Amino acid sequence: MGKVLQLQEGSSDLPPEAAGVAGGAAKTATKTPLERVLRSKGLIWMDTQPQDALYWSHAGRCARFSTCGRWTQPAAADPSPAADAGAAAFGSGRAGAAVAAAGWSPEALDLPRNELVFIGAGLDEVAIRTMLDSCLATEEELSVMMTMQAKFAARAAAAEAAATAPPAAHAGA
């Protein structure tokens, strides 16, 4: 008890006492373009889950990322036949309900993209965009990720086909 979780950019090798903790709250000199953001939400496309539309929900110091459905159209760089267009449906959990409540329809999950809204006073849009742009995958990284995903999907399909194939007939029985 009495400990405070501080979410901040950067890190310090100093113990909390030396880092300026006084009265249970850490003092930080680190500035981030997000410090004035009170709430943010939207759809994001993550390289680790390229077929899933993720819902970004943030209020205060609480952030949540959850799957809200699948993109219905593959990304332009996606060579995978497994990423074929399919039926979109929002997840049945909290994320799906939040996305539907925000006014998005399942058709909104067409092409993979990042679509975020930031709410706060005195926001520096250029600084926020610059910070988020620095997180984007390069074209080369995206191509490698899509190739790896296609190989994984092909291996998974082959393993599933092998597992469901009828046993081979024995010759000479």
Coordinates of N, CA and C in Angstrom, one line a residue:
M1 N 0.8 -1.2 0.0 CA 0.0 0.0 0.0 C 0.9 1.2 0.0
G2 N 0.3 2.3 -0.5 CA 1.0 3.6 -0.5 C 1.9 3.8 -1.7
K3 N 2.0 2.8 -2.6 CA 2.7 2.9 -3.8 C 1.9 3.5 -4.9
V4 N 2.5 4.2 -5.8 CA 1.7 4.9 -6.9 C 2.3 4.4 -8.2
L5 N 1.5 3.9 -9.2 CA 2.0 3.5 -10.5 C 2.1 4.8 -11.3
Q6 N 3.3 5.1 -11.8 CA 3.5 6.3 -12.6 C 3.7 5.8 -14.1
L7 N 2.8 6.2 -15.0 CA 2.9 6.0 -16.4 C 3.6 7.2 -17.0
Q8 N 4.8 7.0 -17.5 CA 5.5 8.1 -18.1 C 6.5 7.6 -19.1
E9 N 6.9 8.6 -20.0 CA 7.9 8.2 -21.0 C 9.2 8.2 -20.3
G10 N 10.1 7.4 -20.9 CA 11.5 7.4 -20.4 C 11.6 6.5 -19.2
S11 N 12.8 6.3 -18.7 CA 13.0 5.5 -17.5 C 14.1 6.1 -16.7
S12 N 14.2 5.7 -15.5 CA 15.3 6.1 -14.6 C 15.8 4.9 -13.9
D13 N 17.1 4.9 -13.7 CA 17.8 3.9 -13.0 C 17.8 4.2 -11.5
L14 N 17.3 5.4 -11.1 CA 17.4 5.8 -9.8 C 16.2 5.2 -9.0
P15 N 16.5 5.0 -7.7 CA 15.4 4.5 -6.8 C 14.3 5.6 -6.7
P16 N 13.1 5.2 -6.3 CA 12.0 6.2 -6.2 C 12.4 7.4 -5.3
E17 N 13.1 7.2 -4.2 CA 13.5 8.3 -3.3 C 14.3 9.3 -4.0
A18 N 15.3 8.8 -4.9 CA 16.2 9.7 -5.5 C 15.6 10.3 -6.8
A19 N 14.5 9.7 -7.3 CA 13.9 10.2 -8.5 C 12.9 11.3 -8.3
G20 N 12.7 11.7 -7.0 CA 11.8 12.8 -6.7 C 10.5 12.4 -6.2
V21 N 10.3 11.3 -5.6 CA 9.0 10.9 -5.1 C 8.8 11.6 -3.8
A22 N 7.7 12.4 -3.7 CA 7.4 13.1 -2.5 C 5.9 12.9 -2.2
G23 N 5.6 12.5 -1.1 CA 4.1 12.4 -0.7 C 3.4 11.4 -1.6
G24 N 4.1 10.4 -2.1 CA 3.4 9.3 -2.9 C 3.3 9.6 -4.4
A25 N 3.7 10.8 -4.9 CA 3.5 11.1 -6.3 C 4.9 11.4 -6.9
A26 N 5.2 10.8 -8.0 CA 6.5 11.0 -8.6 C 6.5 12.3 -9.4
K27 N 7.6 13.0 -9.3 CA 7.7 14.3 -10.1 C 8.5 13.9 -11.3
T28 N 8.0 14.3 -12.5 CA 8.7 13.9 -13.7 C 9.0 15.2 -14.6
A29 N 10.1 15.2 -15.1 CA 10.5 16.4 -16.0 C 10.2 16.0 -17.5
T30 N 9.9 14.7 -17.7 CA 9.6 14.2 -19.1 C 8.3 14.8 -19.6
K31 N 8.4 15.4 -20.8 CA 7.2 15.9 -21.4 C 6.8 15.0 -22.6
T32 N 5.5 14.8 -22.7 CA 5.0 14.0 -23.8 C 3.9 14.7 -24.5
P33 N 3.7 14.6 -25.8 CA 2.6 15.3 -26.4 C 1.2 14.8 -25.9
L34 N 1.2 13.6 -25.2 CA 0.0 13.0 -24.8 C -0.4 13.5 -23.4
E35 N 0.4 14.3 -22.7 CA 0.1 14.7 -21.3 C -1.2 15.4 -21.1
R36 N -1.6 16.1 -22.2 CA -2.9 16.9 -22.1 C -4.1 16.2 -22.6
V37 N -3.9 14.9 -23.1 CA -5.0 14.1 -23.6 C -5.7 13.5 -22.4
L38 N -7.0 13.8 -22.4 CA -7.9 13.3 -21.4 C -8.5 12.0 -21.8
R39 N -8.8 11.8 -23.1 CA -9.5 10.6 -23.6 C -9.1 10.5 -25.0
S40 N -8.9 9.2 -25.5 CA -8.7 8.9 -26.9 C -9.3 7.6 -27.2
K41 N -9.7 7.4 -28.4 CA -10.3 6.1 -28.8 C -10.3 6.0 -30.3
G42 N -10.5 4.8 -30.8 CA -10.5 4.6 -32.2 C -10.1 3.2 -32.6
L43 N -10.0 3.0 -33.9 CA -9.5 1.7 -34.5 C -8.1 1.8 -34.8
I44 N -7.4 0.7 -34.6 CA -5.9 0.6 -34.9 C -5.6 -0.7 -35.6
W45 N -4.6 -0.7 -36.4 CA -4.1 -1.8 -37.1 C -2.7 -2.1 -36.6
M46 N -2.5 -3.3 -36.0 CA -1.3 -3.7 -35.4 C -0.6 -4.7 -36.2
D47 N 0.7 -4.6 -36.3 CA 1.5 -5.6 -37.1 C 1.5 -7.0 -36.5
T48 N 1.3 -7.1 -35.2 CA 1.2 -8.4 -34.6 C -0.1 -9.1 -34.8
Q49 N -1.1 -8.4 -35.2 CA -2.5 -9.0 -35.5 C -3.0 -8.3 -36.7
P50 N -2.4 -8.5 -37.9 CA -2.8 -7.8 -39.1 C -4.2 -8.0 -39.6
Q51 N -4.8 -9.1 -39.3 CA -6.2 -9.3 -39.8 C -7.2 -8.8 -38.8
D52 N -6.8 -8.4 -37.6 CA -7.8 -8.0 -36.6 C -7.8 -6.5 -36.5
A53 N -9.1 -6.0 -36.4 CA -9.2 -4.5 -36.1 C -9.2 -4.4 -34.6
L54 N -8.4 -3.6 -34.1 CA -8.3 -3.4 -32.6 C -8.9 -2.1 -32.2
Y55 N -9.5 -2.1 -31.1 CA -10.1 -0.9 -30.5 C -9.2 -0.3 -29.5
W56 N -8.9 0.9 -29.6 CA -8.0 1.7 -28.7 C -9.0 2.5 -27.8
S57 N -8.9 2.3 -26.5 CA -9.7 3.1 -25.6 C -8.9 3.6 -24.5
H58 N -8.8 4.9 -24.3 CA -8.0 5.5 -23.2 C -8.8 6.5 -22.5
A59 N -8.7 6.5 -21.2 CA -9.2 7.6 -20.4 C -8.3 7.8 -19.2
G60 N -7.8 9.0 -19.0 CA -6.9 9.3 -17.9 C -5.6 8.4 -18.1
R61 N -5.3 7.6 -17.1 CA -4.1 6.8 -17.1 C -4.4 5.3 -17.4
C62 N -5.7 5.1 -17.9 CA -6.1 3.7 -18.2 C -6.2 3.6 -19.7
A63 N -5.6 2.6 -20.2 CA -5.6 2.3 -21.7 C -6.0 0.9 -21.9
R64 N -6.8 0.6 -22.9 CA -7.2 -0.7 -23.2 C -7.2 -0.9 -24.7
F65 N -6.6 -2.1 -25.2 CA -6.6 -2.4 -26.6 C -7.3 -3.8 -26.7
S66 N -8.3 -3.9 -27.5 CA -9.0 -5.2 -27.6 C -9.5 -5.4 -29.0
T67 N -9.6 -6.6 -29.4 CA -10.1 -7.0 -30.7 C -11.6 -6.7 -30.9
C68 N -11.9 -6.0 -32.0 CA -13.3 -5.7 -32.2 C -13.9 -6.3 -33.4
G69 N -13.1 -7.0 -34.2 CA -13.5 -7.6 -35.4 C -12.4 -7.9 -36.3
R70 N -12.7 -8.3 -37.6 CA -11.6 -8.6 -38.5 C -11.8 -7.6 -39.7
W71 N -10.7 -7.1 -40.2 CA -10.8 -6.3 -41.4 C -11.4 -7.2 -42.5
T72 N -12.2 -6.6 -43.3 CA -12.9 -7.4 -44.4 C -12.2 -7.4 -45.7
Q73 N -11.2 -6.5 -45.9 CA -10.4 -6.5 -47.1 C -9.0 -6.5 -46.7
P74 N -8.1 -7.3 -47.4 CA -6.7 -7.3 -47.0 C -6.0 -6.0 -47.3
A75 N -4.9 -5.8 -46.6 CA -4.1 -4.7 -46.9 C -3.5 -4.8 -48.3
A76 N -3.2 -3.7 -48.9 CA -2.7 -3.7 -50.3 C -1.4 -4.6 -50.4
A77 N -0.6 -4.6 -49.4 CA 0.6 -5.3 -49.5 C 0.5 -6.8 -49.0
D78 N -0.7 -7.2 -48.7 CA -0.9 -8.6 -48.2 C -1.1 -9.6 -49.3
P79 N -0.1 -10.4 -49.5 CA -0.1 -11.4 -50.6 C -0.8 -12.7 -50.2
S80 N -1.3 -12.8 -49.0 CA -1.9 -14.0 -48.4 C -3.3 -14.3 -49.0
P81 N -3.6 -15.4 -49.6 CA -4.9 -15.7 -50.0 C -5.8 -15.9 -48.7
A82 N -5.2 -16.2 -47.6 CA -5.9 -16.4 -46.4 C -6.5 -15.1 -45.9
A83 N -6.0 -14.0 -46.4 CA -6.5 -12.7 -46.0 C -7.6 -12.2 -46.9
D84 N -8.3 -13.2 -47.5 CA -9.4 -12.9 -48.4 C -10.5 -12.1 -47.7
A85 N -11.3 -11.4 -48.4 CA -12.4 -10.7 -47.8 C -13.4 -11.7 -47.2
G86 N -13.8 -11.3 -46.0 CA -14.8 -12.2 -45.3 C -15.8 -11.4 -44.6
A87 N -16.7 -12.1 -43.9 CA -17.8 -11.4 -43.2 C -17.3 -10.7 -42.0
A88 N -17.6 -9.4 -41.8 CA -17.2 -8.6 -40.7 C -18.2 -8.7 -39.6
A89 N -17.8 -8.8 -38.4 CA -18.7 -8.8 -37.3 C -17.9 -8.2 -36.1
F90 N -18.5 -7.3 -35.4 CA -17.9 -6.8 -34.2 C -17.8 -7.9 -33.2
G91 N -16.8 -7.9 -32.4 CA -16.7 -8.9 -31.3 C -17.9 -8.7 -30.4
S92 N -18.1 -9.8 -29.7 CA -19.3 -9.8 -28.8 C -19.0 -9.2 -27.4
G93 N -17.7 -8.8 -27.2 CA -17.4 -8.3 -25.9 C -17.5 -6.8 -25.8
R94 N -16.9 -6.2 -24.8 CA -16.9 -4.8 -24.6 C -16.5 -4.0 -25.8
A95 N -15.4 -4.4 -26.4 CA -14.8 -3.6 -27.5 C -15.9 -3.6 -28.7
G96 N -16.5 -4.7 -29.0 CA -17.5 -4.7 -30.0 C -18.7 -3.7 -29.7
A97 N -19.1 -3.7 -28.5 CA -20.2 -2.9 -28.1 C -19.8 -1.4 -28.1
A98 N -18.5 -1.1 -27.7 CA -18.1 0.3 -27.7 C -17.9 0.8 -29.2
V99 N -17.4 -0.1 -30.1 CA -17.3 0.3 -31.5 C -18.7 0.6 -32.1
A100 N -19.6 -0.3 -31.8 CA -21.0 -0.1 -32.3 C -21.6 1.1 -31.8
A101 N -21.4 1.4 -30.5 CA -21.9 2.6 -29.8 C -21.3 3.8 -30.4
A102 N -20.1 3.7 -30.8 CA -19.4 4.9 -31.4 C -20.0 5.3 -32.8
G103 N -20.9 4.4 -33.3 CA -21.5 4.8 -34.6 C -20.8 4.1 -35.8
W104 N -19.8 3.2 -35.5 CA -19.2 2.5 -36.6 C -20.1 1.3 -36.9
S105 N -20.2 0.9 -38.2 CA -21.0 -0.3 -38.6 C -19.9 -1.3 -39.0
P106 N -20.3 -2.6 -39.1 CA -19.3 -3.6 -39.5 C -18.7 -3.2 -40.8
E107 N -19.4 -2.5 -41.7 CA -18.8 -2.1 -43.0 C -17.6 -1.1 -42.7
A108 N -17.5 -0.5 -41.5 CA -16.4 0.4 -41.2 C -15.0 -0.4 -41.1
L109 N -15.1 -1.7 -41.0 CA -13.9 -2.5 -40.9 C -13.5 -3.0 -42.3
D110 N -13.5 -2.1 -43.3 CA -13.1 -2.6 -44.6 C -11.6 -2.6 -44.7
L111 N -10.9 -1.6 -45.0 CA -9.5 -1.6 -45.2 C -8.7 -1.3 -43.9
P112 N -7.7 -2.1 -43.6 CA -6.9 -1.8 -42.4 C -6.4 -0.4 -42.3
R113 N -6.5 0.2 -41.2 CA -6.0 1.6 -41.0 C -5.9 1.9 -39.5
N114 N -5.4 3.1 -39.2 CA -5.5 3.7 -37.9 C -6.4 4.9 -37.9
E115 N -7.4 4.9 -37.1 CA -8.3 6.0 -37.0 C -8.6 6.4 -35.6
L116 N -7.9 7.4 -35.1 CA -8.0 7.8 -33.7 C -8.5 9.2 -33.5
V117 N -9.1 9.4 -32.3 CA -9.6 10.7 -31.9 C -9.0 11.0 -30.5
F118 N -8.4 12.2 -30.4 CA -7.9 12.6 -29.1 C -8.6 13.8 -28.6
I119 N -9.0 13.7 -27.3 CA -9.8 14.8 -26.6 C -9.0 15.4 -25.5
G120 N -8.9 16.7 -25.4 CA -8.2 17.4 -24.4 C -8.1 18.8 -24.7
A121 N -7.5 19.6 -23.8 CA -7.3 21.0 -24.0 C -5.9 21.3 -24.3
G122 N -5.7 22.2 -25.2 CA -4.3 22.6 -25.6 C -3.5 21.5 -26.2
L123 N -4.1 20.7 -27.0 CA -3.3 19.6 -27.6 C -2.4 20.1 -28.7
D124 N -1.3 19.5 -28.9 CA -0.3 19.8 -30.0 C -0.5 18.8 -31.0
E125 N -1.4 19.0 -32.0 CA -1.7 18.0 -33.0 C -0.4 17.5 -33.8
V126 N 0.4 18.5 -34.1 CA 1.6 18.1 -34.9 C 2.5 17.2 -34.1
A127 N 2.7 17.5 -32.8 CA 3.6 16.7 -31.9 C 3.0 15.3 -31.7
I128 N 1.6 15.2 -31.6 CA 1.0 13.9 -31.4 C 1.1 13.1 -32.7
R129 N 0.9 13.7 -33.9 CA 1.0 13.0 -35.1 C 2.5 12.6 -35.3
T130 N 3.4 13.4 -35.0 CA 4.8 13.0 -35.2 C 5.2 11.8 -34.3
M131 N 4.7 11.9 -33.1 CA 5.0 10.8 -32.1 C 4.4 9.5 -32.7
L132 N 3.1 9.5 -33.1 CA 2.5 8.3 -33.6 C 3.1 7.8 -34.9
D133 N 3.4 8.8 -35.8 CA 4.1 8.4 -37.1 C 5.4 7.6 -36.8
S134 N 6.1 8.0 -35.8 CA 7.3 7.3 -35.5 C 7.1 5.8 -35.1
C135 N 5.9 5.5 -34.8 CA 5.6 4.1 -34.4 C 5.2 3.2 -35.6
L136 N 4.9 3.9 -36.7 CA 4.4 3.1 -37.9 C 5.5 2.2 -38.5
A137 N 5.1 1.1 -39.0 CA 6.0 0.2 -39.7 C 6.4 0.8 -41.0
T138 N 7.7 0.6 -41.4 CA 8.1 1.0 -42.7 C 7.5 0.1 -43.8
E139 N 7.6 0.5 -45.0 CA 7.1 -0.4 -46.1 C 7.9 -1.7 -46.1
E140 N 9.2 -1.7 -45.8 CA 10.0 -2.9 -45.8 C 9.5 -3.8 -44.6
E141 N 9.3 -3.2 -43.5 CA 8.8 -4.0 -42.3 C 7.4 -4.6 -42.6
L142 N 6.6 -3.8 -43.2 CA 5.2 -4.3 -43.5 C 5.3 -5.4 -44.5
S143 N 6.1 -5.3 -45.5 CA 6.3 -6.4 -46.5 C 6.8 -7.7 -45.9
V144 N 7.8 -7.6 -45.0 CA 8.3 -8.8 -44.3 C 7.2 -9.4 -43.4
M145 N 6.5 -8.5 -42.7 CA 5.4 -9.0 -41.8 C 4.3 -9.7 -42.6
M146 N 3.9 -9.2 -43.8 CA 2.9 -9.8 -44.6 C 3.4 -11.1 -45.2
T147 N 4.7 -11.2 -45.6 CA 5.2 -12.4 -46.1 C 5.2 -13.5 -45.0
M148 N 5.7 -13.1 -43.8 CA 5.7 -14.1 -42.7 C 4.3 -14.6 -42.4
Q149 N 3.3 -13.6 -42.4 CA 2.0 -14.0 -42.1 C 1.4 -15.0 -43.2
A150 N 1.7 -14.8 -44.4 CA 1.3 -15.7 -45.5 C 1.9 -17.1 -45.3
K151 N 3.2 -17.1 -45.0 CA 3.8 -18.4 -44.7 C 3.2 -19.1 -43.6
F152 N 2.9 -18.4 -42.5 CA 2.3 -19.0 -41.3 C 0.9 -19.5 -41.7
A153 N 0.1 -18.7 -42.4 CA -1.2 -19.1 -42.8 C -1.2 -20.4 -43.7
A154 N -0.2 -20.5 -44.6 CA -0.1 -21.6 -45.4 C 0.3 -22.9 -44.6
R155 N 1.2 -22.7 -43.6 CA 1.6 -23.9 -42.8 C 0.4 -24.3 -41.9
A156 N -0.4 -23.3 -41.4 CA -1.5 -23.7 -40.6 C -2.6 -24.4 -41.4
A157 N -2.8 -23.9 -42.6 CA -3.8 -24.6 -43.5 C -3.3 -26.0 -43.9
A158 N -2.0 -26.2 -44.1 CA -1.5 -27.5 -44.4 C -1.7 -28.5 -43.2
A159 N -1.4 -28.0 -42.0 CA -1.5 -28.8 -40.8 C -2.9 -29.1 -40.6
E160 N -3.9 -28.2 -40.8 CA -5.3 -28.5 -40.6 C -5.8 -29.5 -41.6
A161 N -5.3 -29.4 -42.9 CA -5.7 -30.4 -43.9 C -5.2 -31.8 -43.6
A162 N -4.0 -31.8 -43.1 CA -3.4 -33.1 -42.7 C -4.1 -33.7 -41.5
A163 N -4.5 -32.9 -40.6 CA -5.2 -33.4 -39.4 C -6.6 -33.9 -39.7
T164 N -7.2 -33.4 -40.8 CA -8.6 -33.7 -41.1 C -8.7 -34.7 -42.2
A165 N -7.6 -35.1 -42.9 CA -7.6 -36.0 -44.0 C -7.9 -37.4 -43.5
P166 N -8.6 -38.2 -44.3 CA -8.9 -39.6 -44.0 C -7.6 -40.4 -44.0
P167 N -7.5 -41.4 -43.2 CA -6.3 -42.2 -43.2 C -6.1 -42.9 -44.5
A168 N -4.8 -43.0 -44.9 CA -4.4 -43.6 -46.2 C -4.7 -45.1 -46.2
A169 N -5.2 -45.6 -47.3 CA -5.5 -47.1 -47.4 C -4.2 -47.8 -47.5
H170 N -4.1 -49.0 -46.8 CA -2.9 -49.8 -46.9 C -3.0 -50.7 -48.1
A171 N -1.9 -50.7 -48.9 CA -1.8 -51.6 -50.0 C -1.4 -53.0 -49.6
G172 N -1.9 -54.0 -50.3 CA -1.6 -55.4 -50.0 C -2.3 -56.0 -48.8
A173 N -3.4 -55.4 -48.4 CA -4.1 -56.0 -47.3 C -5.0 -57.1 -47.7

